[in-house]
């Protein structure tokens, strides 16, 4: 994992200020979406080797939830956006 | 060649010129009855038991690197069977029993050392939890001893018993737990499988899985196409990458776990000790180096290397448990890619494709499970039905609500 994460609100900050939650690529299904959809949401993961989007919380900073797109093979960080930004899943 | 004291003596007299490579480097055949993807501990153990116990010898193990380059050479070598839950305990106890007879079984010195594993506890609640675990172990026929503070102090006087935040109240001990030389496990299984006709093909990366009429017919590799009757996945941290080739989505995330070795010290830690309040465990190797580690870094990674923040965290926890560690210098650190499952327990099962089998989700408990995993997986592949101790490790347990969540943290892989 890269040493710095460029928070859109606070600028580049040490990774230790952030807490990782997990995969940001999954969307919560509708309550009546059925068992298969809920099973996939709760248990199945793409787990890519390469580009991957994750939710990180800037715990020791602005305390905003962020979507960090990074590479799971090289640990390079590509983009960091606020989780409430248009197009991101919350 | 069978290894024995006599063979060592004889070869010494002959200037040690009589030793041969422990396994061949064969050119892949066109077709095998069984192909195992992944030449790690589990893949090699599977091939070994397939050949030895189930009479299936037309087998190839395909390894993209070299034998011992993956997690079987990257762990902290600990074996134990101190599990609480029904689905786990008999399986890990089978593994422990196989460890106990392993060296005679595969005629290789794996340096199995049953030095005892102690899990420290620091509060009344933790004592209760460990009492319950110990009782569960005993009910399954596994040895467990609950030690009080004085008993632990006699064994491990160097611990910080009066730590202001986490005073040590006692420990749950499994005397039969211990360590094994991990490389020798890979080599012993590789040699034993090879002797029985298994082809171990190194530097052979699987790039695709060919299917016809809903069945697997073979694999595309960096050494060309190889046909097979049955295909068995044992790719550990890279399970998702291989499963993607057959459009199978797994309940697995890959995470990095770091481990460390210190400079060589005179013997002072006789057992394996885990810190019940922090992320730290330690043992001392026969060379004198302290072998220790903590928890996973917490983010998805295939990189086989981790972060300095985790290094610092592990070092802090270590010094909190054993203040004498503060002046020990770390010699090496490394990372391995863990196939973290959604309940912290493994999967040994058939898949949606008839002749494709899956062995994955070992989290960071894979090494101790190596013999039982190989045995149960070989049973499943050869007989097409699960071994009685591996029945709970089904792929569909998540959909059916039959999770085996030893830690009770739910479907959050980076917390297991």
Coordinates of C-alpha atoms in Angstrom, one line a residue:
Chain A
X1 CA 0.0 0.0 0.0
X2 CA 1.2 3.4 -0.9
X3 CA 2.4 5.6 2.0
X4 CA 0.3 8.6 1.1
X5 CA -3.4 8.9 0.2
X6 CA -4.4 12.2 -1.4
X7 CA -7.6 13.0 0.5
X8 CA -9.7 15.3 -1.6
X9 CA -10.4 17.5 1.5
X10 CA -7.1 17.4 3.3
X11 CA -4.5 16.8 0.6
X12 CA -1.8 14.1 0.7
X13 CA -1.8 12.5 4.1
X14 CA 0.0 9.5 5.6
X15 CA -1.8 6.2 5.1
X16 CA -1.8 5.6 8.9
X17 CA -4.5 8.3 9.3
X18 CA -7.0 6.2 7.3
X19 CA -8.9 3.1 8.1
X20 CA -9.9 0.6 5.3
X21 CA -13.4 -0.9 5.2
X22 CA -13.3 -2.9 2.0
X23 CA -14.6 -3.4 -1.5
X24 CA -16.4 -0.2 -2.8
X25 CA -17.6 -1.9 -6.0
X26 CA -20.6 -3.7 -4.5
X27 CA -24.0 -2.0 -4.2
X28 CA -26.6 -2.9 -1.6
X29 CA -29.5 -4.6 -3.3
X30 CA -33.1 -3.7 -2.8
X31 CA -34.6 -5.4 0.3
X32 CA -36.8 -7.6 -2.0
X33 CA -34.0 -8.4 -4.5
X34 CA -34.0 -12.1 -3.6
X35 CA -31.6 -14.5 -1.9
X36 CA -29.1 -14.7 -4.8
X37 CA -28.6 -11.0 -5.0
X38 CA -28.1 -10.7 -1.2
X39 CA -25.8 -13.7 -1.1
X40 CA -23.7 -12.1 -3.8
X41 CA -23.7 -8.7 -2.0
X42 CA -22.7 -10.1 1.4
X43 CA -20.3 -12.9 0.4
X44 CA -19.0 -12.8 -3.2
X45 CA -16.1 -10.5 -4.1
X46 CA -14.4 -9.6 -7.4
X47 CA -11.0 -9.5 -5.6
X48 CA -9.2 -8.2 -8.6
X49 CA -5.4 -8.5 -9.1
X50 CA -4.9 -4.9 -10.4
X51 CA -7.2 -1.9 -10.3
X52 CA -9.6 -2.1 -7.3
X53 CA -11.9 0.4 -5.6
X54 CA -12.1 0.4 -1.8
X55 CA -13.8 2.5 0.9
X56 CA -11.3 4.2 3.3
X57 CA -12.3 6.4 6.2
X58 CA -10.1 9.4 6.9
X59 CA -10.4 8.5 10.6
X60 CA -7.7 10.9 11.9
X61 CA -8.5 13.7 9.5
X62 CA -11.7 15.0 8.0
X63 CA -13.6 11.8 9.0
X64 CA -15.1 11.6 5.5
X65 CA -15.6 8.2 3.8
X66 CA -13.5 8.1 0.6
X67 CA -13.4 5.8 -2.4
X68 CA -9.7 5.0 -3.2
X69 CA -8.9 3.4 -6.5
X70 CA -5.6 1.6 -6.4
X71 CA -3.6 -1.3 -7.7
X72 CA -3.6 -4.5 -5.6
X73 CA -0.4 -5.7 -7.3
X74 CA 1.7 -2.5 -7.3
X75 CA 0.0 -0.7 -4.4
X76 CA -0.1 2.5 -6.5
X77 CA -3.1 4.9 -5.7
X78 CA -4.8 6.2 -8.9
X79 CA -7.7 8.3 -7.6
X80 CA -9.3 9.3 -4.3
X81 CA -12.8 10.8 -4.3
X82 CA -15.4 11.5 -1.6
X83 CA -17.8 8.5 -1.3
X84 CA -20.8 10.9 -1.7
X85 CA -19.5 12.2 -5.1
X86 CA -21.8 11.4 -8.0
X87 CA -21.2 8.0 -9.5
X88 CA -19.7 6.4 -6.3
X89 CA -21.6 3.8 -4.3
X90 CA -22.1 4.5 -0.7
Chain B
X1 CA 16.5 -43.5 -2.6
X2 CA 15.3 -44.0 0.9
X3 CA 16.8 -41.6 3.4
X4 CA 18.2 -43.2 6.6
X5 CA 21.1 -42.9 9.0
X6 CA 22.8 -45.6 7.0
X7 CA 22.4 -43.7 3.7
X8 CA 23.9 -40.6 5.3
X9 CA 26.8 -42.7 6.6
X10 CA 27.3 -44.4 3.2
X11 CA 27.2 -41.2 1.3
X12 CA 29.7 -39.6 3.7
X13 CA 32.1 -42.3 2.9
X14 CA 31.6 -41.8 -0.8
X15 CA 32.3 -38.1 -0.6
X16 CA 28.6 -37.2 -0.8
X17 CA 28.5 -37.8 -4.5
X18 CA 25.7 -40.3 -4.4
X19 CA 22.9 -37.9 -3.6
X20 CA 20.3 -37.4 -6.3
X21 CA 17.8 -34.6 -6.8
X22 CA 14.8 -35.2 -4.6
X23 CA 12.3 -34.9 -7.5
X24 CA 12.5 -34.9 -11.3
X25 CA 12.0 -32.0 -13.6
X26 CA 9.7 -33.7 -16.2
X27 CA 8.4 -32.4 -19.5
X28 CA 4.6 -32.3 -19.2
X29 CA 2.7 -35.2 -20.8
X30 CA -0.2 -34.5 -23.1
X31 CA -2.8 -35.7 -20.6
X32 CA -3.1 -36.5 -16.9
X33 CA -5.9 -38.1 -14.9
X34 CA -5.6 -35.2 -12.4
X35 CA -4.0 -31.8 -12.7
X36 CA -3.5 -29.8 -9.5
X37 CA -3.0 -26.0 -10.1
X38 CA -0.6 -24.8 -7.4
X39 CA 2.6 -26.5 -6.2
X40 CA 2.4 -25.1 -2.6
X41 CA 2.0 -27.2 0.5
X42 CA -1.6 -28.1 -0.1
X43 CA -1.2 -28.9 -3.8
X44 CA 1.9 -31.1 -3.1
X45 CA 0.2 -32.8 -0.1
X46 CA -2.8 -33.5 -2.3
X47 CA -0.7 -35.1 -5.0
X48 CA 1.2 -37.1 -2.3
X49 CA -2.0 -38.5 -0.7
X50 CA -3.6 -39.1 -4.1
X51 CA -0.7 -41.3 -5.1
X52 CA -0.1 -42.9 -1.7
X53 CA -3.5 -43.4 -0.2
X54 CA -5.9 -43.4 -3.2
X55 CA -3.7 -45.0 -5.9
X56 CA -4.1 -42.1 -8.4
X57 CA -0.6 -41.7 -9.8
X58 CA -1.1 -40.1 -13.2
X59 CA -1.1 -36.7 -11.6
X60 CA 0.6 -33.4 -12.5
X61 CA 1.2 -30.5 -10.1
X62 CA 1.6 -27.2 -12.0
X63 CA 3.5 -24.5 -10.1
X64 CA 4.0 -21.0 -11.7
X65 CA 7.1 -20.3 -9.6
X66 CA 9.3 -22.9 -7.9
X67 CA 8.4 -25.3 -5.1
X68 CA 8.4 -23.4 -1.8
X69 CA 8.2 -19.9 -3.3
X70 CA 4.7 -19.2 -2.1
X71 CA 3.0 -19.4 1.3
X72 CA 4.4 -22.7 2.3
X73 CA 7.8 -20.9 2.5
X74 CA 6.3 -17.7 3.9
X75 CA 4.5 -18.7 7.1
X76 CA 5.6 -18.8 10.7
X77 CA 5.7 -22.6 10.8
X78 CA 3.2 -23.1 13.6
X79 CA 1.0 -26.2 14.0
X80 CA -1.9 -26.5 16.5
X81 CA -5.4 -27.8 16.7
X82 CA -6.9 -25.5 19.3
X83 CA -10.1 -24.8 17.5
X84 CA -13.5 -24.2 19.1
X85 CA -16.1 -25.0 16.4
X86 CA -17.5 -28.4 15.4
X87 CA -16.6 -28.1 11.7
X88 CA -13.0 -27.0 12.4
X89 CA -11.8 -29.0 15.4
X90 CA -11.9 -32.6 14.0
X91 CA -10.3 -31.5 10.8
X92 CA -7.4 -29.7 12.5
X93 CA -6.9 -32.6 14.9
X94 CA -6.7 -34.9 11.9
X95 CA -4.0 -32.6 10.7
X96 CA -2.2 -32.7 14.0
X97 CA -2.2 -36.5 14.0
X98 CA -0.8 -36.5 10.4
X99 CA 1.9 -34.1 11.5
X100 CA 2.8 -36.5 14.3
X101 CA 3.5 -39.3 11.9
X102 CA 4.6 -37.3 8.9
X103 CA 8.3 -37.7 9.0
X104 CA 8.1 -41.5 9.1
X105 CA 5.3 -41.4 6.6
X106 CA 7.2 -39.5 3.9
X107 CA 10.7 -40.4 5.0
X108 CA 11.9 -36.8 5.3
X109 CA 13.1 -34.8 8.2
X110 CA 10.6 -32.0 8.6
X111 CA 11.8 -31.1 12.1
X112 CA 8.3 -31.5 13.7
X113 CA 8.7 -30.0 17.2
X114 CA 5.8 -30.3 19.6
X115 CA 7.0 -27.6 21.9
X116 CA 3.6 -26.4 23.0
X117 CA 1.4 -23.5 22.0
X118 CA 0.3 -21.0 24.7
X119 CA -2.5 -18.4 24.2
X120 CA -2.2 -15.8 26.9
X121 CA -5.3 -14.3 28.5
X122 CA -5.6 -11.0 30.2
X123 CA -9.1 -10.7 31.7
X124 CA -11.8 -12.7 33.4
X125 CA -13.8 -12.7 30.2
X126 CA -10.9 -13.9 28.2
X127 CA -10.3 -16.7 30.7
X128 CA -13.9 -17.8 30.3
X129 CA -13.6 -17.8 26.6
X130 CA -10.4 -19.9 26.7
X131 CA -11.9 -22.2 29.3
X132 CA -14.8 -22.8 26.9
X133 CA -12.4 -23.4 24.0
X134 CA -10.3 -25.8 26.1
X135 CA -13.4 -27.7 27.1
X136 CA -14.5 -27.9 23.5
X137 CA -11.1 -29.2 22.5
X138 CA -11.1 -31.9 25.3
X139 CA -14.6 -33.0 24.2
X140 CA -13.1 -33.6 20.8
X141 CA -10.3 -35.6 22.2
X142 CA -7.7 -32.8 21.8
X143 CA -5.3 -32.0 24.6
X144 CA -5.8 -28.6 26.4
X145 CA -4.5 -27.2 29.7
X146 CA -5.6 -24.1 31.4
X147 CA -2.6 -22.5 33.1
X148 CA -2.9 -19.9 35.9
X149 CA -0.7 -16.9 36.2
X150 CA 1.9 -18.7 38.4
X151 CA 2.2 -21.7 36.1
X152 CA 2.8 -19.4 33.1
X153 CA 5.3 -17.3 35.1
X154 CA 7.3 -20.5 35.8
X155 CA 7.4 -21.4 32.1
X156 CA 7.8 -17.9 30.6
X157 CA 9.4 -15.6 33.3
X158 CA 10.3 -13.0 30.7
X159 CA 6.7 -11.9 30.0
X160 CA 5.4 -8.6 31.2
X161 CA 3.0 -10.0 33.8
X162 CA 2.1 -6.7 35.4
X163 CA 1.6 -4.8 32.2
X164 CA -0.6 -1.8 33.2
X165 CA -3.2 -2.3 30.5
X166 CA -3.0 -6.1 29.8
X167 CA -1.7 -8.0 32.9
X168 CA -1.2 -11.7 32.1
X169 CA -3.7 -13.8 34.1
X170 CA -2.9 -17.2 32.5
X171 CA -2.9 -19.1 29.3
X172 CA -4.5 -21.9 27.4
X173 CA -1.9 -24.4 26.4
X174 CA -1.9 -27.1 23.8
X175 CA 1.2 -29.2 24.5
X176 CA 1.0 -31.1 21.3
X177 CA 1.1 -27.9 19.2
X178 CA 4.5 -26.6 18.0
X179 CA 6.4 -25.8 14.9
X180 CA 7.6 -27.6 11.8
X181 CA 10.3 -26.7 9.3
X182 CA 8.1 -25.3 6.5
X183 CA 10.4 -25.8 3.5
X184 CA 11.0 -29.4 4.5
X185 CA 7.2 -30.0 4.4
X186 CA 7.1 -28.8 0.7
X187 CA 10.2 -30.8 -0.2
X188 CA 9.1 -33.9 1.7
X189 CA 5.7 -34.0 0.0
X190 CA 7.2 -33.1 -3.4
X191 CA 9.7 -35.9 -3.1
X192 CA 7.1 -38.4 -1.8
X193 CA 4.7 -37.6 -4.6
X194 CA 7.5 -37.7 -7.3
X195 CA 8.7 -41.1 -6.1
X196 CA 5.1 -42.4 -6.7
X197 CA 5.0 -41.1 -10.2
X198 CA 3.5 -37.6 -9.8
X199 CA 5.0 -35.0 -12.3
X200 CA 5.9 -31.8 -10.5
X201 CA 6.2 -29.1 -13.2
X202 CA 7.7 -25.9 -12.0
X203 CA 7.7 -22.5 -13.8
X204 CA 4.5 -23.5 -15.5
X205 CA 1.8 -20.8 -15.1
X206 CA -1.8 -21.7 -16.0
X207 CA -3.2 -19.0 -18.2
X208 CA -6.6 -20.6 -19.1
X209 CA -8.9 -23.5 -18.5
X210 CA -10.4 -25.2 -21.6
X211 CA -13.9 -26.4 -21.3
X212 CA -16.0 -28.6 -23.7
X213 CA -19.6 -29.6 -23.1
X214 CA -19.6 -28.1 -19.6
X215 CA -16.6 -30.1 -18.5
X216 CA -12.9 -29.2 -18.0
X217 CA -10.7 -30.9 -20.7
X218 CA -7.4 -29.3 -19.8
X219 CA -5.4 -26.2 -19.1
X220 CA -3.5 -23.7 -21.2
X221 CA -0.1 -23.0 -19.6
X222 CA 3.1 -21.2 -20.3
X223 CA 4.4 -24.7 -21.4
X224 CA 1.5 -25.4 -23.8
X225 CA -1.9 -27.1 -23.5
X226 CA -2.1 -30.1 -21.0
X227 CA -5.2 -32.3 -21.0
X228 CA -6.8 -33.7 -17.8
X229 CA -9.6 -35.9 -16.5
X230 CA -10.1 -33.9 -13.3
X231 CA -8.8 -30.4 -12.4
X232 CA -8.1 -29.4 -8.8
X233 CA -7.4 -25.8 -7.8
X234 CA -5.0 -25.2 -4.9
X235 CA -3.9 -21.7 -5.7
X236 CA -4.2 -20.1 -2.2
X237 CA -3.9 -16.3 -2.5
X238 CA -4.4 -16.5 -6.3
X239 CA -7.5 -18.6 -6.1
X240 CA -9.7 -15.8 -7.5
X241 CA -7.4 -15.3 -10.5
X242 CA -7.8 -19.0 -11.4
X243 CA -11.5 -19.2 -10.6
X244 CA -12.0 -16.2 -12.9
X245 CA -10.9 -18.5 -15.8
X246 CA -14.1 -20.5 -15.3
X247 CA -16.3 -17.5 -14.4
X248 CA -16.6 -18.6 -10.8
X249 CA -16.9 -15.8 -8.2
X250 CA -15.5 -16.8 -4.8
X251 CA -16.3 -15.6 -1.3
X252 CA -12.6 -14.7 -0.9
X253 CA -10.5 -11.6 -0.7
X254 CA -6.7 -11.6 -1.1
X255 CA -4.8 -9.9 1.7
X256 CA -1.2 -9.5 2.7
X257 CA 0.1 -10.9 6.0
X258 CA 3.6 -10.0 7.2
X259 CA 6.0 -12.1 9.2
X260 CA 9.5 -11.4 10.7
X261 CA 12.7 -13.1 11.8
X262 CA 15.1 -11.5 14.3
X263 CA 18.9 -12.0 14.5
X264 CA 19.9 -15.3 16.1
X265 CA 19.7 -15.3 19.9
X266 CA 20.6 -17.8 22.6
X267 CA 17.6 -20.1 23.4
X268 CA 15.0 -18.2 25.5
X269 CA 11.6 -18.8 24.1
X270 CA 10.9 -22.5 24.3
X271 CA 7.2 -22.5 23.1
X272 CA 5.0 -20.8 20.7
X273 CA 3.4 -17.8 22.6
X274 CA 0.5 -15.7 21.4
X275 CA -0.4 -12.3 23.0
X276 CA -4.1 -12.4 23.8
X277 CA -4.5 -8.7 23.9
X278 CA -2.6 -7.6 20.8
X279 CA -1.7 -8.8 17.4
X280 CA 1.5 -10.7 18.1
X281 CA 2.8 -14.2 18.4
X282 CA 6.3 -15.6 18.6
X283 CA 8.5 -18.7 18.6
X284 CA 12.2 -19.3 18.4
X285 CA 13.7 -21.2 15.5
X286 CA 16.4 -23.8 15.9
X287 CA 18.8 -21.4 14.5
X288 CA 18.0 -18.9 17.3
X289 CA 16.0 -16.3 15.3
X290 CA 12.7 -15.2 16.8
X291 CA 9.9 -15.9 14.3
X292 CA 7.0 -13.6 14.8
X293 CA 4.0 -11.9 13.2
X294 CA 0.8 -10.1 13.8
X295 CA -2.4 -9.6 11.8
X296 CA -3.0 -8.9 8.2
X297 CA -2.4 -5.3 6.9
X298 CA -6.2 -5.0 6.2
X299 CA -6.4 -4.0 2.5
X300 CA -6.6 -6.2 -0.6
X301 CA -3.2 -7.1 -1.9
X302 CA -1.5 -9.6 -4.2
X303 CA 1.9 -7.9 -3.7
X304 CA 3.7 -10.2 -1.2
X305 CA 4.8 -7.2 0.7
X306 CA 3.2 -5.0 3.3
X307 CA 3.3 -1.7 5.1
X308 CA 5.6 -0.2 7.7
X309 CA 2.6 0.8 9.8
X310 CA 2.0 -2.9 10.4
X311 CA 5.7 -3.5 11.2
X312 CA 5.5 -0.8 13.8
X313 CA 2.3 -2.2 15.3
X314 CA 3.7 -5.7 15.5
X315 CA 6.9 -4.5 17.1
X316 CA 4.9 -2.5 19.7
X317 CA 2.7 -5.4 20.6
X318 CA 5.8 -7.7 20.9
X319 CA 7.6 -5.3 23.3
X320 CA 4.4 -4.9 25.3
X321 CA 4.3 -8.7 25.8
X322 CA 8.1 -9.3 26.1
X323 CA 10.0 -6.1 27.1
X324 CA 13.3 -7.8 26.4
X325 CA 12.5 -7.7 22.7
X326 CA 13.1 -3.9 22.7
X327 CA 16.7 -4.4 21.8
X328 CA 16.3 -7.3 19.4
X329 CA 17.2 -6.5 15.8
X330 CA 14.9 -7.7 13.0
X331 CA 16.8 -9.5 10.3
X332 CA 14.1 -10.1 7.7
X333 CA 10.5 -9.4 7.0
X334 CA 8.2 -10.6 4.2
X335 CA 4.6 -10.8 3.1
X336 CA 2.4 -13.6 1.8
X337 CA -0.9 -13.4 0.0
X338 CA -3.7 -14.9 2.1
X339 CA -7.0 -16.1 0.6
X340 CA -9.2 -14.6 3.3
X341 CA -12.6 -16.2 3.2
X342 CA -15.8 -14.5 4.4
X343 CA -16.1 -16.6 7.6
X344 CA -12.4 -17.3 8.2
X345 CA -12.7 -21.0 7.4
X346 CA -11.5 -22.8 4.3
X347 CA -13.3 -24.4 1.4
X348 CA -12.7 -27.9 0.1
X349 CA -15.5 -28.8 -2.3
X350 CA -16.8 -29.6 -5.7
X351 CA -17.8 -26.7 -7.9
X352 CA -20.5 -26.0 -10.5
X353 CA -18.4 -27.9 -13.1
X354 CA -18.4 -31.7 -12.6
X355 CA -14.7 -32.4 -12.8
X356 CA -13.4 -29.2 -11.2
X357 CA -12.5 -29.1 -7.5
X358 CA -11.8 -26.2 -5.2
X359 CA -9.4 -25.9 -2.3
X360 CA -9.2 -22.3 -1.0
X361 CA -9.9 -19.8 1.7
X362 CA -7.2 -20.8 4.1
X363 CA -6.9 -17.3 5.5
X364 CA -3.7 -17.4 7.6
X365 CA -4.3 -20.9 8.9
X366 CA -3.1 -22.8 5.9
X367 CA 0.2 -24.1 7.0
X368 CA -1.0 -26.1 10.0
X369 CA -3.7 -27.6 7.8
X370 CA -1.4 -28.8 5.1
X371 CA -1.6 -32.6 5.8
X372 CA -5.3 -32.7 6.5
X373 CA -6.1 -30.4 3.6
X374 CA -4.1 -32.6 1.2
X375 CA -5.7 -35.8 2.6
X376 CA -9.3 -34.5 2.5
X377 CA -8.8 -32.9 -0.9
X378 CA -7.3 -36.1 -2.3
X379 CA -10.2 -38.0 -0.9
X380 CA -12.7 -35.7 -2.6
X381 CA -10.9 -35.8 -5.9
X382 CA -10.4 -39.6 -5.9
X383 CA -13.8 -40.7 -4.6
X384 CA -15.9 -37.6 -5.5
X385 CA -17.2 -37.4 -2.0
X386 CA -15.8 -35.4 0.9
X387 CA -13.7 -36.9 3.7
X388 CA -15.7 -37.1 7.0
X389 CA -13.6 -34.4 8.7
X390 CA -13.8 -32.0 5.8
X391 CA -17.6 -32.1 5.2
X392 CA -18.3 -28.7 6.7
X393 CA -16.0 -26.8 4.3
X394 CA -18.6 -26.5 1.6
X395 CA -18.6 -23.7 -0.9
X396 CA -22.4 -23.2 -0.6
X397 CA -22.3 -22.8 3.2
X398 CA -22.5 -19.1 2.8
X399 CA -25.7 -19.3 0.9
X400 CA -27.1 -21.9 3.3
X401 CA -26.3 -20.0 6.5
X402 CA -23.7 -22.6 7.7
X403 CA -20.8 -20.4 8.3
X404 CA -17.9 -21.6 10.4
X405 CA -17.0 -18.2 12.0
X406 CA -14.4 -19.1 14.6
X407 CA -13.8 -15.5 15.5
X408 CA -17.4 -14.4 15.2
X409 CA -16.8 -11.2 13.2
X410 CA -19.1 -11.8 10.2
X411 CA -18.4 -11.5 6.5
X412 CA -15.5 -9.0 6.8
X413 CA -12.4 -10.8 5.6
X414 CA -9.9 -8.2 6.9
X415 CA -11.1 -8.8 10.5
X416 CA -10.7 -12.6 10.5

